mmCIF file of C-alpha atoms in Angstrom:
data_model
loop_
_atom_site.group_PDB
_atom_site.id
_atom_site.type_symbol
_atom_site.label_atom_id
_atom_site.label_comp_id
_atom_site.label_asym_id
_atom_site.label_seq_id
_atom_site.Cartn_x
_atom_site.Cartn_y
_atom_site.Cartn_z
ATOM 1 C CA MET I 1 -40.456 8.662 32.979
ATOM 2 C CA PRO I 2 -43.669 9.697 31.313
ATOM 3 C CA ILE I 3 -43.850 9.801 27.458
ATOM 4 C CA ASN I 4 -47.133 11.373 27.476
ATOM 5 C CA LYS I 5 -50.264 11.181 29.631
ATOM 6 C CA ASN I 6 -51.211 7.808 28.158
ATOM 7 C CA ILE I 7 -47.762 6.434 27.695
ATOM 8 C CA THR I 8 -45.364 5.593 30.683
ATOM 9 C CA LYS I 9 -42.126 3.562 31.285
ATOM 10 C CA THR I 10 -40.410 2.705 34.081
ATOM 11 C CA GLN I 11 -36.943 2.046 34.518
ATOM 12 C CA GLY I 12 -35.913 -1.382 32.415
ATOM 13 C CA ALA I 13 -39.849 -1.838 32.072
ATOM 14 C CA PRO I 14 -41.185 -2.370 28.790
ATOM 15 C CA TYR I 15 -43.424 0.586 27.588
ATOM 16 C CA THR I 16 -47.099 0.592 28.426
ATOM 17 C CA MET I 17 -49.928 2.588 27.215
ATOM 18 C CA SER I 18 -53.571 3.135 27.380
ATOM 19 C CA THR I 19 -53.882 4.683 23.484
ATOM 20 C CA PRO I 20 -54.156 2.812 20.583
ATOM 21 C CA PHE I 21 -51.545 3.365 17.620
ATOM 22 C CA ALA I 22 -54.034 4.783 15.747
ATOM 23 C CA GLU I 23 -54.329 7.684 18.131
ATOM 24 C CA LEU I 24 -50.659 8.502 17.779
ATOM 25 C CA SER I 25 -48.620 10.276 15.355
ATOM 26 C CA ASP I 26 -45.935 8.506 13.300
ATOM 27 C CA GLN I 27 -43.505 10.371 15.229
ATOM 28 C CA ALA I 28 -44.861 8.993 18.525
ATOM 29 C CA ILE I 29 -45.018 5.390 17.267
ATOM 30 C CA ILE I 30 -41.210 5.714 16.398
ATOM 31 C CA ASP I 31 -40.340 6.856 19.589
ATOM 32 C CA LEU I 32 -41.933 3.981 21.468
ATOM 33 C CA VAL I 33 -41.173 1.260 19.096
ATOM 34 C CA GLU I 34 -37.367 2.483 18.681
ATOM 35 C CA PRO I 35 -36.301 1.310 22.391
ATOM 36 C CA LEU I 36 -37.189 -1.510 21.826
ATOM 37 C CA MET I 37 -35.903 -2.488 18.435
ATOM 38 C CA ASP I 38 -32.551 -1.079 20.186
ATOM 39 C CA ASN I 39 -33.264 -3.799 23.013
ATOM 40 C CA CYS I 40 -33.543 -6.662 20.788
ATOM 41 C CA LEU I 41 -30.666 -5.819 18.680
ATOM 42 C CA ASP I 42 -28.128 -5.033 21.650
ATOM 43 C CA GLY I 43 -29.240 -8.903 22.791
ATOM 44 C CA SER I 44 -28.346 -10.210 19.620
ATOM 45 C CA ASN I 45 -25.606 -8.439 19.629
ATOM 46 C CA GLU I 46 -24.189 -9.504 23.287
ATOM 47 C CA GLY I 47 -25.909 -12.745 22.942
ATOM 48 C CA ASP I 48 -28.286 -12.286 25.814
ATOM 49 C CA HIS I 49 -30.998 -14.287 24.648
ATOM 50 C CA ALA I 50 -32.977 -12.774 27.812
ATOM 51 C CA LYS I 51 -32.585 -9.288 26.632
ATOM 52 C CA HIS I 52 -33.211 -10.145 23.142
ATOM 53 C CA VAL I 53 -36.610 -11.111 23.937
ATOM 54 C CA ARG I 54 -37.630 -9.390 26.613
ATOM 55 C CA ASP I 55 -40.418 -7.543 24.275
ATOM 56 C CA PHE I 56 -41.329 -10.287 22.514
ATOM 57 C CA THR I 57 -44.917 -11.153 22.465
ATOM 58 C CA PRO I 58 -45.456 -15.001 24.143
ATOM 59 C CA ARG I 59 -45.830 -16.387 20.440
ATOM 60 C CA LEU I 60 -42.721 -14.916 19.189
ATOM 61 C CA ALA I 61 -41.073 -15.939 22.782
ATOM 62 C CA ALA I 62 -41.310 -19.436 22.025
ATOM 63 C CA ILE I 63 -40.351 -19.477 18.708
ATOM 64 C CA VAL I 64 -37.004 -17.439 19.529
ATOM 65 C CA THR I 65 -35.807 -20.148 21.975
ATOM 66 C CA GLU I 66 -32.156 -20.047 23.300
ATOM 67 C CA ASP I 67 -31.103 -22.851 21.278
ATOM 68 C CA ASN I 68 -33.045 -20.674 18.420
ATOM 69 C CA LEU I 69 -30.941 -17.579 19.167
ATOM 70 C CA ALA I 70 -27.746 -19.457 19.390
ATOM 71 C CA SER I 71 -28.172 -20.950 16.114
ATOM 72 C CA GLN I 72 -28.724 -17.687 14.381
ATOM 73 C CA LEU I 73 -25.723 -16.215 16.142
ATOM 74 C CA GLU I 74 -23.286 -19.228 15.317
ATOM 75 C CA THR I 75 -21.539 -17.256 12.761
ATOM 76 C CA ARG I 76 -21.943 -13.647 11.605
ATOM 77 C CA PRO I 77 -20.655 -13.194 8.231
ATOM 78 C CA HIS I 78 -22.149 -9.354 8.228
ATOM 79 C CA GLY I 79 -20.643 -8.603 12.050
ATOM 80 C CA TYR I 80 -22.475 -7.153 14.558
ATOM 81 C CA TYR I 81 -25.932 -4.856 14.150
ATOM 82 C CA HIS I 82 -24.733 -1.654 13.885
ATOM 83 C CA ARG I 83 -27.282 1.697 13.475
ATOM 84 C CA ARG I 84 -30.658 2.103 11.364
ATOM 85 C CA GLU I 85 -32.744 4.324 9.297
ATOM 86 C CA PHE I 86 -36.003 5.043 9.577
ATOM 87 C CA VAL I 87 -37.854 4.162 6.252
ATOM 88 C CA ALA I 88 -41.541 3.630 6.378
ATOM 89 C CA LEU I 89 -44.167 2.878 9.095
ATOM 90 C CA MET I 90 -47.253 1.159 7.808
ATOM 91 C CA ARG I 91 -50.467 0.859 10.114
ATOM 92 C CA LYS I 92 -53.050 -2.058 10.395
ATOM 93 C CA SER I 93 -55.811 -2.480 12.295
ATOM 94 C CA THR I 94 -54.181 -3.978 15.099
ATOM 95 C CA SER I 95 -50.551 -3.440 14.818
ATOM 96 C CA VAL I 96 -47.803 -1.199 13.178
ATOM 97 C CA GLY I 97 -45.304 -2.375 10.894
ATOM 98 C CA VAL I 98 -41.887 -0.740 10.615
ATOM 99 C CA VAL I 99 -39.086 -0.619 8.274
ATOM 100 C CA TRP I 100 -35.818 0.240 8.699
ATOM 101 C CA ARG I 101 -32.401 0.558 6.576
ATOM 102 C CA GLN I 102 -30.241 -1.641 9.082
ATOM 103 C CA PHE I 103 -26.027 -1.628 8.546
ATOM 104 C CA CYS I 104 -23.969 -3.678 10.000
ATOM 105 C CA THR I 105 -20.291 -3.630 11.654
ATOM 106 C CA ALA I 106 -18.473 -6.304 8.898
ATOM 107 C CA VAL I 107 -20.066 -5.265 5.583
ATOM 108 C CA ASP I 108 -20.862 -1.952 3.580
ATOM 109 C CA ASP I 109 -24.192 -3.992 2.604
ATOM 110 C CA GLU I 110 -27.437 -2.537 3.459
ATOM 111 C CA PHE I 111 -30.290 -5.069 5.085
ATOM 112 C CA VAL I 112 -34.227 -4.521 5.742
ATOM 113 C CA ASN I 113 -34.860 -4.684 9.180
ATOM 114 C CA HIS I 114 -38.686 -4.936 9.354
ATOM 115 C CA ALA I 115 -40.710 -5.687 12.728
ATOM 116 C CA ILE I 116 -44.783 -6.194 13.526
ATOM 117 C CA PHE I 117 -45.423 -4.172 16.955
ATOM 118 C CA VAL I 118 -48.522 -4.973 18.607
ATOM 119 C CA ILE I 119 -50.551 -3.503 22.492
ATOM 120 C CA LYS I 120 -50.889 -6.728 24.177
ATOM 121 C CA ASP I 121 -52.119 -6.479 27.670
ATOM 122 C CA ASP I 122 -51.662 -2.676 27.784
ATOM 123 C CA ARG I 123 -47.830 -3.410 26.892
ATOM 124 C CA ILE I 124 -46.058 -2.951 23.076
ATOM 125 C CA LEU I 125 -44.715 -5.692 22.169
ATOM 126 C CA ILE I 126 -42.543 -7.306 18.990
ATOM 127 C CA ASN I 127 -44.446 -9.907 17.369
ATOM 128 C CA HIS I 128 -42.532 -10.455 14.325
ATOM 129 C CA VAL I 129 -39.196 -9.166 13.329
ATOM 130 C CA LEU I 130 -36.634 -10.318 10.507
ATOM 131 C CA ILE I 131 -33.723 -8.861 9.310
ATOM 132 C CA CYS I 132 -32.394 -9.774 5.483
#
């Protein structure tokens, strides 16, 4: 389904784009990266490595191997990732950083979820993600 003339999404595929982040509004960027973060966290909650890393850059996917993800998920003292609230968006020359307030199912604590998104081979990908 078309997002706009420069950004498209096909069913089950990552977003592709020919427009650099610098030319997009903050809201347009959030609209593009939210589904990638949804997929990443859903994959983590489900223990589904392929889903979790689907939108990762090759660099990040090489770090988060199946064994690495399994070891991260061995204990879940915070429960599962639940809702999140947008906090801020930071622009760099070749990427955007997004920060959310992340909530989990088993605790009332608030976590920081931050991710760096890049455009690589005309796709928006996650190059870094950390929840702490």
